[in-house]
Coordinates of C-alpha atoms and ligand atoms in Angstrom, one line a residue:
X543 CA -53.6 14.7 -17.2
X544 CA -52.6 18.3 -16.9
X545 CA -51.3 20.0 -19.9
X546 CA -47.9 21.7 -20.0
X547 CA -48.1 25.4 -19.3
X548 CA -45.4 28.1 -18.8
X549 CA -46.2 30.8 -16.6
X550 CA -44.1 33.9 -15.7
X551 CA -43.6 35.7 -12.5
X552 CA -40.9 37.7 -10.7
X553 CA -37.9 35.5 -9.8
X554 CA -36.9 36.3 -6.1
X555 CA -34.6 33.6 -5.1
X556 CA -32.4 32.1 -7.9
X557 CA -31.9 28.4 -8.4
X558 CA -34.0 25.7 -10.3
X559 CA -36.3 23.0 -8.5
X560 CA -38.7 20.5 -9.8
X561 CA -41.3 18.4 -7.9
X562 CA -44.8 17.7 -6.7
X563 CA -46.7 20.7 -5.3
X564 CA -48.2 21.3 -2.0
X565 CA -50.9 24.0 -1.7
X566 CA -50.7 26.5 1.3
X567 CA -54.4 27.1 1.8
X568 CA -56.1 30.5 2.8
X569 CA -58.5 30.9 5.4
X570 CA -62.1 30.5 4.3
X571 CA -64.4 32.3 6.5
X572 CA -68.1 31.9 7.2
X573 CA -70.2 29.6 5.0
X574 CA -72.5 32.3 3.6
X575 CA -75.1 29.6 2.6
X576 CA -75.3 27.8 5.9
X577 CA -78.6 27.1 7.4
X578 CA -79.5 28.5 11.0
X579 CA -79.0 25.9 13.7
X580 CA -82.2 23.9 14.5
X581 CA -80.6 21.5 16.9
X582 CA -78.1 23.4 18.8
X583 CA -77.3 20.4 21.1
X584 CA -76.2 18.3 18.0
X585 CA -74.5 21.1 16.5
X586 CA -72.7 21.9 19.6
X587 CA -71.5 18.3 20.0
X588 CA -70.2 18.5 16.4
X589 CA -68.1 21.7 17.1
X590 CA -66.7 20.0 20.2
X591 CA -65.5 17.2 18.1
X592 CA -64.1 19.7 15.4
X593 CA -62.3 21.5 18.0
X594 CA -60.8 18.3 19.6
X595 CA -59.6 17.6 16.0
X596 CA -58.0 21.1 15.8
X597 CA -56.3 20.5 19.2
X598 CA -55.0 17.2 18.2
X599 CA -53.4 18.5 15.0
X600 CA -51.8 21.4 16.8
X601 CA -50.4 18.8 19.4
X602 CA -49.0 16.7 16.6
X603 CA -47.5 19.7 14.8
X604 CA -46.0 21.0 18.3
X605 CA -44.2 17.5 18.3
X606 CA -42.6 18.0 15.0
X607 CA -41.8 21.9 15.6
X608 CA -38.1 22.5 15.0
X609 CA -37.7 25.2 17.8
X610 CA -38.8 25.4 21.4
X611 CA -40.6 28.6 21.1
X612 CA -42.8 27.3 18.2
X613 CA -43.5 24.2 20.1
X614 CA -44.6 26.2 23.2
X615 CA -46.8 28.3 21.1
X616 CA -48.5 25.4 19.3
X617 CA -49.0 23.6 22.6
X618 CA -50.7 26.6 24.2
X619 CA -52.9 27.1 21.0
X620 CA -54.0 23.4 21.4
X621 CA -54.9 24.1 25.1
X622 CA -57.0 27.2 24.0
X623 CA -58.8 25.2 21.1
X624 CA -60.7 23.3 23.9
X625 CA -61.2 26.0 26.3
X626 CA -64.5 25.7 28.0
X627 CA -65.4 29.4 28.0
X628 CA -64.9 29.4 24.2
X629 CA -67.1 26.2 23.8
X630 CA -70.1 27.7 25.9
X631 CA -69.9 30.9 23.8
X632 CA -70.4 28.8 20.6
X633 CA -73.3 27.0 22.4
X634 CA -74.8 30.4 23.2
X635 CA -74.7 31.6 19.7
X636 CA -76.0 28.3 18.3
X637 CA -78.9 28.5 20.5
X638 CA -79.6 32.1 19.3
X639 CA -80.0 30.3 15.8
X640 CA -76.7 31.0 14.3
X641 CA -75.4 28.3 11.6
X642 CA -72.2 26.5 12.8
X643 CA -69.5 28.6 11.1
X644 CA -71.2 31.8 12.1
X645 CA -71.6 30.7 15.8
X646 CA -67.8 29.8 15.8
X647 CA -66.9 33.4 14.4
X648 CA -69.4 35.4 16.6
X649 CA -68.2 33.5 19.8
X650 CA -64.5 33.9 18.8
X651 CA -65.0 37.6 18.3
X652 CA -66.7 37.9 21.9
X653 CA -64.0 36.0 23.5
X654 CA -61.3 38.0 21.6
X655 CA -62.9 41.2 22.9
X656 CA -62.6 39.8 26.4
X657 CA -58.9 38.9 26.1
X658 CA -57.9 42.2 24.6
X659 CA -59.7 44.0 27.7
X660 CA -57.4 41.6 30.0
X661 CA -54.5 43.1 28.3
X662 CA -50.8 41.8 28.4
X663 CA -50.4 38.0 27.8
X664 CA -54.2 37.4 27.3
X665 CA -54.4 40.0 24.8
X666 CA -51.7 38.3 22.9
X667 CA -53.7 35.3 22.7
X668 CA -56.1 36.8 20.1
X669 CA -53.8 35.9 17.2
X670 CA -53.9 32.2 18.3
X671 CA -57.7 32.3 18.7
X672 CA -58.2 33.4 15.3
X673 CA -56.0 30.6 14.1
X674 CA -58.3 28.3 16.0
X675 CA -61.3 29.7 14.5
X676 CA -59.9 29.5 10.9
X677 CA -58.9 25.8 11.3
X678 CA -62.2 24.9 12.9
X679 CA -64.2 26.8 10.1
X680 CA -62.2 24.8 7.4
X681 CA -63.0 21.5 9.0
X682 CA -66.7 22.4 9.5
X683 CA -66.8 23.2 5.7
X684 CA -64.9 20.0 4.9
X685 CA -61.9 22.0 3.6
X686 CA -58.2 21.8 4.3
X687 CA -56.9 23.6 7.3
X688 CA -55.3 26.9 6.4
X689 CA -51.5 27.4 6.4
X690 CA -48.5 25.3 5.3
X691 CA -49.5 21.5 5.0
X692 CA -47.5 18.8 6.7
X693 CA -45.2 17.6 4.0
X694 CA -44.9 13.8 3.4
X695 CA -42.3 14.3 0.7
X696 CA -40.1 17.0 -0.7
X697 CA -42.5 19.5 -2.4
X698 CA -42.8 22.9 -4.2
X699 CA -45.2 25.1 -2.1
X700 CA -47.7 27.0 -3.9
X701 CA -49.6 29.7 -2.1
X702 CA -51.6 33.0 -2.6
X703 CA -49.0 34.5 -0.4
X704 CA -47.1 33.5 2.7
X705 CA -46.7 35.5 5.9
X706 CA -43.1 36.0 7.0
X707 CA -43.7 34.1 10.1
X708 CA -44.8 31.1 8.1
X709 CA -41.8 31.3 5.9
X710 CA -39.5 31.6 8.7
X711 CA -40.5 28.2 10.0
X712 CA -40.1 26.2 6.6
X713 CA -37.7 23.3 6.5
X714 CA -35.4 23.7 3.5
X715 CA -35.0 20.0 3.3
X716 CA -38.8 19.5 2.5
X717 CA -39.4 22.8 0.8
X718 CA -37.9 22.6 -2.7
X719 CA -39.2 25.9 -4.0
X720 CA -41.9 28.5 -3.4
X721 CA -44.4 29.9 -5.9
X722 CA -46.8 32.6 -4.9
X723 CA -49.6 34.1 -6.8
X724 CA -49.5 37.4 -5.1
X725 CA -46.5 38.8 -3.1
X726 CA -44.0 41.4 -3.7
X727 CA -40.3 41.0 -4.8
X728 CA -39.2 42.9 -1.6
X729 CA -41.7 41.5 0.6
X730 CA -40.1 39.7 3.7
X731 CA -41.4 36.3 2.5
X732 CA -39.2 36.8 -0.7
X733 CA -36.4 37.8 1.4
X734 CA -36.7 35.0 3.7
X735 CA -36.9 32.4 0.8
X736 CA -33.6 33.9 -0.5
X737 CA -32.2 33.6 3.0
X738 CA -33.2 29.9 3.2
X739 CA -31.6 29.2 -0.1
X740 CA -35.1 28.1 -1.4
X741 CA -35.8 29.0 -5.2
X742 CA -38.8 31.2 -5.4
X743 CA -40.9 33.2 -7.7
X744 CA -43.7 35.5 -6.7
X745 CA -46.5 37.2 -8.9
X746 CA -47.1 33.9 -10.8
X747 CA -50.5 34.6 -12.1
X748 CA -52.8 31.7 -12.7
X749 CA -50.7 29.2 -10.8
X750 CA -53.6 28.0 -8.4
X751 CA -55.7 27.3 -11.3
X752 CA -52.9 25.5 -13.3
X753 CA -52.1 23.1 -10.5
X754 CA -55.6 22.0 -9.6
X755 CA -54.7 18.3 -10.7
X756 CA -51.7 18.5 -8.5
X757 CA -49.0 17.9 -11.3
X758 CA -45.4 18.1 -11.1
X759 CA -44.1 21.8 -11.5
X760 CA -40.6 22.9 -12.5
X761 CA -39.2 26.2 -11.2
X762 CA -36.4 28.8 -12.2
X763 CA -36.3 31.2 -9.4
X764 CA -33.8 33.3 -11.3
X765 CA -36.0 34.4 -14.0
X766 CA -39.3 33.6 -12.2
X767 CA -40.3 31.1 -14.8
X768 CA -42.7 28.1 -13.8
X769 CA -43.4 25.2 -15.9
X770 CA -46.6 23.1 -15.0
X771 CA -46.2 19.5 -16.2
X772 CA -42.8 19.9 -17.6
X773 CA -41.7 17.8 -20.4
X774 CA -38.3 16.0 -20.9
X775 CA -37.0 18.7 -23.1
X776 CA -38.0 21.2 -20.4
X777 CA -36.0 19.2 -17.8
X778 CA -33.0 19.3 -20.4
X779 CA -33.4 23.1 -20.9
X780 CA -33.4 23.7 -17.2
X781 CA -30.3 21.6 -16.7
X782 CA -28.5 23.6 -19.6
X783 CA -29.5 26.8 -17.9
X784 CA -27.9 25.7 -14.6
X785 CA -24.8 24.6 -16.6
X786 CA -24.2 28.0 -18.1
X787 CA -24.9 29.6 -14.9
X788 CA -22.2 27.4 -13.2
X789 CA -19.7 28.2 -16.0
X790 CA -20.1 31.9 -15.6
X791 CA -19.9 31.5 -11.7
X792 CA -16.7 29.4 -11.9
X793 CA -13.9 30.9 -10.1
X794 CA -15.9 33.4 -8.2
X795 CA -14.0 33.5 -5.0
X796 CA -12.4 35.7 -2.4
X797 CA -12.9 39.4 -1.8
X798 CA -15.3 41.4 -3.8
X799 CA -13.8 43.9 -6.3
X800 CA -14.1 45.2 -9.8
X801 CA -11.8 44.0 -12.4
X802 CA -9.4 46.7 -12.0
X803 CA -9.4 46.3 -8.2
X804 CA -11.9 48.7 -6.7
X805 CA -12.9 47.0 -3.5
X806 CA -16.4 46.2 -2.6
X807 CA -17.2 44.3 0.4
X808 CA -19.6 41.5 -0.2
X809 CA -21.6 40.5 2.8
X810 CA -24.5 38.4 3.9
X811 CA -28.0 39.3 5.1
X812 CA -28.9 37.1 8.3
X813 CA -32.0 36.9 10.5
X814 CA -30.8 34.4 13.3
X815 CA -27.7 33.0 14.9
X816 CA -28.4 29.8 12.9
X817 CA -28.2 32.0 9.7
X818 CA -24.9 33.5 11.0
X819 CA -23.4 30.1 11.4
X820 CA -24.5 29.0 7.9
X821 CA -23.5 32.3 6.2
X822 CA -20.1 32.3 7.8
X823 CA -19.2 29.1 5.9
X824 CA -19.7 31.0 2.7
X825 CA -16.9 32.8 0.9
X826 CA -17.9 36.3 2.0
X827 CA -16.7 39.1 4.1
X828 CA -19.2 39.2 6.9
X829 CA -22.7 40.3 7.6
X830 CA -24.0 43.7 6.4
X831 CA -27.3 43.3 7.7
X832 CA -28.4 41.1 10.8
X833 CA -32.2 41.7 10.9
X834 CA -32.4 41.3 14.8
X835 CA -36.1 41.5 15.0
X836 CA -36.6 38.0 14.0
X837 CA -35.4 37.4 17.5
X838 CA -38.6 39.2 18.9
X839 CA -41.2 38.2 16.5
X840 CA -43.9 35.4 17.4
X841 CA -43.3 35.8 21.0
X842 CA -45.4 36.7 23.8
X843 CA -42.5 38.7 25.5
X844 CA -39.3 40.4 24.5
X845 CA -36.2 38.3 24.8
X846 CA -34.2 38.9 28.1
X847 CA -30.8 40.6 28.2
X848 CA -29.3 37.2 28.8
X849 CA -30.8 35.6 25.9
X850 CA -30.0 38.5 23.5
X851 CA -26.5 38.6 24.7
X852 CA -26.1 34.8 24.0
X853 CA -27.5 35.1 20.4
X854 CA -25.4 38.2 19.5
X855 CA -22.3 36.6 20.9
X856 CA -23.0 33.4 18.9
X857 CA -23.4 35.6 15.8
X858 CA -20.1 37.5 16.4
X859 CA -18.3 34.3 17.1
X860 CA -19.6 32.7 13.9
X861 CA -18.0 35.6 11.9
X862 CA -14.7 35.8 13.9
X863 CA -12.9 39.0 12.8
X864 CA -15.3 39.6 9.8
X865 CA -17.6 42.6 10.0
X866 CA -21.1 42.1 11.5
X867 CA -23.7 45.0 11.0
X868 CA -26.5 44.5 13.5
X869 CA -29.7 46.5 12.8
X870 CA -31.6 47.1 15.9
X871 CA -35.2 46.1 16.3
X872 CA -37.2 46.9 13.3
X873 CA -40.8 46.0 14.1
X874 CA -44.1 47.3 13.2
X875 CA -45.8 47.3 9.7
X876 CA -45.5 43.7 8.4
X877 CA -43.6 42.6 11.4
X878 CA -45.9 43.3 14.5
X879 CA -44.9 42.6 18.0
X880 CA -47.6 41.5 20.3
X881 CA -45.8 42.7 23.5
X882 CA -44.8 46.1 21.9
X883 CA -48.2 47.0 20.4
X884 CA -48.7 50.8 20.4
X885 CA -52.4 50.3 19.2
X886 CA -54.2 50.2 15.9
X887 CA -52.8 52.4 13.2
X888 CA -54.4 53.4 9.8
X889 CA -51.2 53.3 8.0
X890 CA -48.7 51.0 9.9
X891 CA -45.9 51.4 7.2
X892 CA -46.2 55.0 7.9
X893 CA -46.7 54.6 11.6
X894 CA -44.6 54.0 14.7
X895 CA -42.2 51.3 13.1
X896 CA -38.6 51.0 13.4
X897 CA -36.6 53.6 15.3
X898 CA -39.9 55.3 16.1
X899 CA -41.2 52.2 17.9
X900 CA -37.8 52.1 19.9
X901 CA -38.4 55.7 20.9
X902 CA -41.7 54.8 22.3
X903 CA -40.0 51.8 24.0
X904 CA -36.8 52.9 25.0
X905 CA -36.7 49.9 27.4
X906 CA -36.5 47.6 24.5
X907 CA -33.7 49.4 22.6
X908 CA -31.6 49.9 25.8
X909 CA -31.7 46.1 26.6
X910 CA -30.6 45.4 23.0
X911 CA -27.9 47.9 23.0
X912 CA -26.5 46.5 26.2
X913 CA -26.8 43.0 25.0
X914 CA -24.8 44.1 21.9
X915 CA -22.2 45.8 24.0
X916 CA -21.7 42.7 26.2
X917 CA -21.3 40.3 23.2
X918 CA -18.7 42.6 21.8
X919 CA -16.9 42.5 25.0
X920 CA -17.2 38.7 24.9
X921 CA -15.8 38.5 21.4
X922 CA -13.4 41.4 21.4
X923 CA -11.8 40.4 17.9
X924 CA -15.2 40.9 16.2
X925 CA -15.9 44.0 14.2
X926 CA -19.3 45.1 15.4
X927 CA -21.3 47.7 13.8
X928 CA -24.9 48.7 14.9
X929 CA -27.3 50.6 13.0
X930 CA -31.0 52.0 13.4
X931 CA -33.8 51.3 10.9
X932 CA -36.2 53.8 9.5
X933 CA -34.3 57.1 10.4
X934 CA -35.8 60.2 8.8
X935 CA -34.1 63.1 10.7
X936 CA -30.9 64.3 12.1
X937 CA -32.5 64.5 15.6
X938 CA -33.3 60.7 15.3
X939 CA -29.7 59.8 14.0
X940 CA -28.3 61.8 17.1
X941 CA -30.6 60.3 19.5
X942 CA -29.8 56.9 18.3
X943 CA -26.0 57.5 18.1
X944 CA -25.8 59.1 21.8
X945 CA -27.7 56.0 23.1
X946 CA -25.5 53.3 21.2
X947 CA -22.3 55.1 22.0
X948 CA -23.2 55.4 25.8
X949 CA -23.2 51.6 26.0
X950 CA -19.6 51.6 24.5
X951 CA -20.5 50.4 21.1
X952 CA -17.7 51.2 18.7
X953 CA -19.4 51.9 15.3
X954 CA -22.7 53.4 15.0
X955 CA -24.9 54.1 11.8
X956 CA -28.2 54.6 10.2
X957 CA -30.2 52.8 7.5
X958 CA -31.2 55.1 4.9
X959 CA -34.7 54.0 4.0
X960 CA -36.6 57.3 3.7
X961 CA -36.3 59.8 1.1
X962 CA -35.8 62.4 3.9
X963 CA -32.7 60.5 5.0
X964 CA -31.4 60.0 1.3
X965 CA -31.7 63.7 0.3
X966 CA -30.4 65.0 3.5
X967 CA -27.6 62.3 3.8
X968 CA -24.7 64.5 4.5
X969 CA -26.5 66.1 7.4
X970 CA -27.5 62.6 8.9
X971 CA -24.2 61.3 8.4
X972 CA -22.4 63.9 10.5
X973 CA -24.1 62.5 13.4
X974 CA -23.0 58.7 12.8
X975 CA -20.2 56.6 11.4
X976 CA -21.8 55.0 8.4
X977 CA -25.0 54.5 6.5
X978 CA -26.6 51.4 4.9
X979 CA -29.2 52.0 2.2
X980 CA -32.3 49.8 2.7
X981 CA -33.6 49.8 -1.0
X982 CA -36.7 47.9 -0.2
X983 CA -38.1 50.4 2.0
X984 CA -36.5 53.5 0.3
X985 CA -38.2 52.2 -2.8
X986 CA -41.6 51.8 -1.1
X987 CA -41.3 55.3 0.3
X988 CA -39.9 57.1 -2.7
X989 CA -42.6 55.6 -4.9
X990 CA -45.3 55.7 -2.5
X991 CA -46.1 52.0 -3.3
X992 CA -46.6 49.5 -0.5
X993 CA -43.8 46.8 -0.9
X994 CA -46.3 44.0 0.1
X995 CA -48.5 44.6 -2.8
X996 CA -47.2 42.5 -5.6
X997 CA -49.4 44.2 -8.1
X998 CA -47.1 47.4 -7.7
X999 CA -43.9 45.3 -8.7
X1000 CA -43.1 47.8 -11.6
X1001 CA -43.2 50.8 -9.2
X1002 CA -41.0 49.0 -6.9
X1003 CA -38.4 47.9 -9.2
X1004 CA -34.9 49.0 -8.1
X1005 CA -34.6 50.3 -11.7
X1006 CA -36.7 53.3 -11.2
X1007 CA -34.5 56.2 -12.0
X1008 CA -36.3 58.0 -9.0
X1009 CA -34.8 55.4 -6.6
X1010 CA -31.4 55.5 -8.1
X1011 CA -31.3 59.2 -7.8
X1012 CA -32.1 58.8 -4.2
X1013 CA -29.2 56.5 -3.9
X1014 CA -26.9 58.9 -5.8
X1015 CA -27.7 61.5 -3.1
X1016 CA -27.0 59.4 -0.4
X1017 CA -23.7 58.5 -1.9
X1018 CA -22.9 62.0 -2.4
X1019 CA -23.4 62.6 1.4
X1020 CA -21.1 59.8 2.0
X1021 CA -18.5 61.5 -0.2
X1022 CA -19.0 64.8 1.3
X1023 CA -18.5 63.3 4.8
X1024 CA -16.0 60.5 4.1
X1025 CA -18.3 58.1 5.6
X1026 CA -19.0 54.7 3.8
X1027 CA -22.4 53.9 2.5
X1028 CA -23.5 50.3 1.8
X1029 CA -26.6 48.8 0.5
X1030 CA -28.4 46.0 2.3
X1031 CA -31.7 45.9 0.4
X1032 CA -32.7 43.3 -2.1
X1033 CA -31.3 45.4 -4.9
X1034 CA -27.7 44.5 -3.8
X1035 CA -28.2 41.1 -4.6
X1036 CA -28.9 41.5 -8.4
X1037 CA -25.6 41.1 -10.3
X1038 CA -26.6 43.8 -12.9
X1039 CA -27.9 46.3 -10.4
X1040 CA -25.0 45.7 -8.1
X1041 CA -22.8 47.2 -10.8
X1042 CA -24.9 50.4 -10.9
X1043 CA -24.8 50.5 -7.1
X1044 CA -21.0 50.2 -7.1
X1045 CA -20.7 52.9 -10.0
X1046 CA -22.9 55.3 -7.7
X1047 CA -20.3 55.0 -4.9
X1048 CA -21.7 52.2 -2.8
X1049 CA -18.8 50.6 -0.8
X1050 CA -20.4 47.3 0.2
X1051 CA -23.3 45.1 -0.8
X1052 CA -25.2 42.9 1.6
X1053 CA -27.5 40.0 0.3
X1054 CA -28.7 36.6 0.8
X1055 CA -25.5 34.4 1.2
X1056 CA -26.4 32.5 -2.0
X1057 CA -26.3 35.4 -4.2
X1058 CA -22.8 36.6 -3.2
X1059 CA -21.0 34.5 -5.9
X1060 CA -23.1 35.7 -8.7
X1061 CA -22.5 39.4 -7.7
X1062 CA -18.8 38.8 -7.2
X1063 CA -18.7 37.2 -10.7
X1064 CA -20.4 40.2 -12.2
X1065 CA -18.1 42.8 -10.4
X1066 CA -15.0 40.7 -11.7
X1067 CA -16.3 41.2 -15.3
X1068 CA -16.2 45.1 -15.2
X1069 CA -14.0 47.9 -14.5
X1070 CA -15.0 50.7 -12.2
X1071 CA -15.1 53.2 -14.8
X1072 CA -17.9 50.9 -16.8
X1073 CA -19.8 50.8 -13.6
X1074 CA -19.7 54.4 -13.2
X1075 CA -20.8 54.8 -16.8
X1076 CA -23.7 52.3 -16.1
X1077 CA -24.7 54.5 -13.0
X1078 CA -24.8 57.5 -15.2
X1079 CA -27.0 55.8 -17.9
X1080 CA -29.2 54.2 -15.2
X1081 CA -29.9 57.5 -13.4
X1082 CA -30.4 59.6 -16.6
X1083 CA -32.7 57.1 -18.2
X1084 CA -36.5 58.2 -18.4
X1085 CA -37.9 54.8 -17.3
X1086 CA -37.0 51.9 -15.3
X1087 CA -37.0 49.7 -18.3
X1088 CA -34.7 52.0 -20.2
X1089 CA -32.5 52.1 -17.3
X1090 CA -32.1 48.3 -17.2
X1091 CA -31.7 48.1 -20.9
X1092 CA -28.9 50.7 -21.1
X1093 CA -26.9 49.0 -18.4
X1094 CA -27.3 45.6 -20.1
X1095 CA -26.3 46.8 -23.5
X1096 CA -22.8 47.9 -22.3
X1097 CA -22.3 44.8 -19.7
X1098 CA -20.1 41.8 -20.6
X1099 CA -22.5 39.3 -22.5
X1100 CA -21.7 36.5 -20.1
X1101 CA -23.3 38.4 -17.4
X1102 CA -26.7 37.3 -18.8
X1103 CA -26.1 33.9 -17.8
X1104 CA -26.0 35.1 -14.1
X1105 CA -29.5 36.8 -14.3
Ligands
PEP177 C1 -34.8 47.5 3.3 O1 -35.8 48.0 3.4 O2 -34.2 47.4 2.4 C2 -34.0 46.6 4.4 C3 -33.0 46.1 4.2 O3 -34.8 46.3 5.5 P1 -36.0 45.4 5.5 O4 -36.2 44.8 4.2 O5 -35.9 44.5 6.5 O6 -37.0 46.2 5.9
MG178 MG1 -36.2 48.1 5.7

């Protein structure tokens, strides 16, 4: 029997869950100890059987897929798994004396090289080919296939880390919670978990080892606590936490405002039309960030003008007269697009991502802007705002604003995600109508700390005074130009940090819909002057820890139940 253990990580999606674990396995690679092939014919036969097995399991997953596009991808991958050229390549490597897993890897590499040379659609199949390689290798080694396993009962997923594409396809009915050993608090995986309303904790060191016997696990995604093999009193304590939280949330409804009536719009972050429909049912004031690139990911070609228009129209319809802020395509770095690959980059996060990719592929941006304009005409009562990601200069803001306005879009803005845009915000804002601070990226670029690196969590904390100083500068630009500044990074969904942001001058906060109630309740407990005081304390603090403690010390004690 597994002993009870308590592990701590970083809570990234509030809520409690308890249930059996399902382990998401990593790809295993070549078996370093395997013997060279002495009977290539027999080994070839074994590889054929393995690949048949991979194809069959992919077909089975395709049948269960919840979207047409993932179904099509899985079916196409199943066909590729039994491709004759691939099998011939593996036979050839076996005849040269390679062991089975090495033969698979080498043959896949040769095949991938050929596909890359062909370019276009064929080059895009390389990812699928690697998926087949990893699944086949695991089978040969008698290990579970990598990726999210098929769940036979609602479970808590435990993974080293999850790719955004994997997280996006999770079924919230089946996945009770997510625990990762690595992963960052502002990684897109964490963001998607909050989006799906799945309790989640990242950076839970030791979790993989603690669950080797497959026990039940309890998770508090608010504080990032994980209890392996929880006792009855753990269950009672967890229930008590939920009760106190519910009491602190009671009566949190309506428009966002401080206790003395300073208005703060509370908005939802969304990634799909489906999200929009779900979020619109919440008591909130619209969407402050529609991450439109999720429509483009995991596809072989860009969505057409018609498809995009249909999606954006559905999003605007869902929110009626409420505001919807659409961020144009923000691909690159951890969200690569196979059909807009600008080639290998040493540092993709510093490369041609976000607006820079749009400048290299104007066709993609223009189609998107046209689709947004058409959607706006179809839903004239909607309040559509459109903004560009990763803006660093006045010229970029001007370039984007001119293009967006040319299509007739009424409200054009930029995201402030680079220190350059933050410290020159007044100049950047002169070109546009509004700005929204992406604290996830602003934090990554201010602290020179990769947001995907869970180990750098402390540097990436939104409480870092350097980040807060960047936000203050951005808000000063907003005041100087009379243009509204919002926050749509993860920081806005933290009830305590929300008070600081409002004190700094932020007019709207956008977050996972499930976080709105707690943020609204926190605002209602405090006057604007207290928020301003909190902001001053936080920016003037010497360390991130001091900043948070100083703010917590003057916050209403009930607020602690919301954290
Ligand atoms: C951000 O960077 O804070 C942001 C909202 O954009 P994303 O997280 O999608 O990069
Ligand atoms: Mg960003």
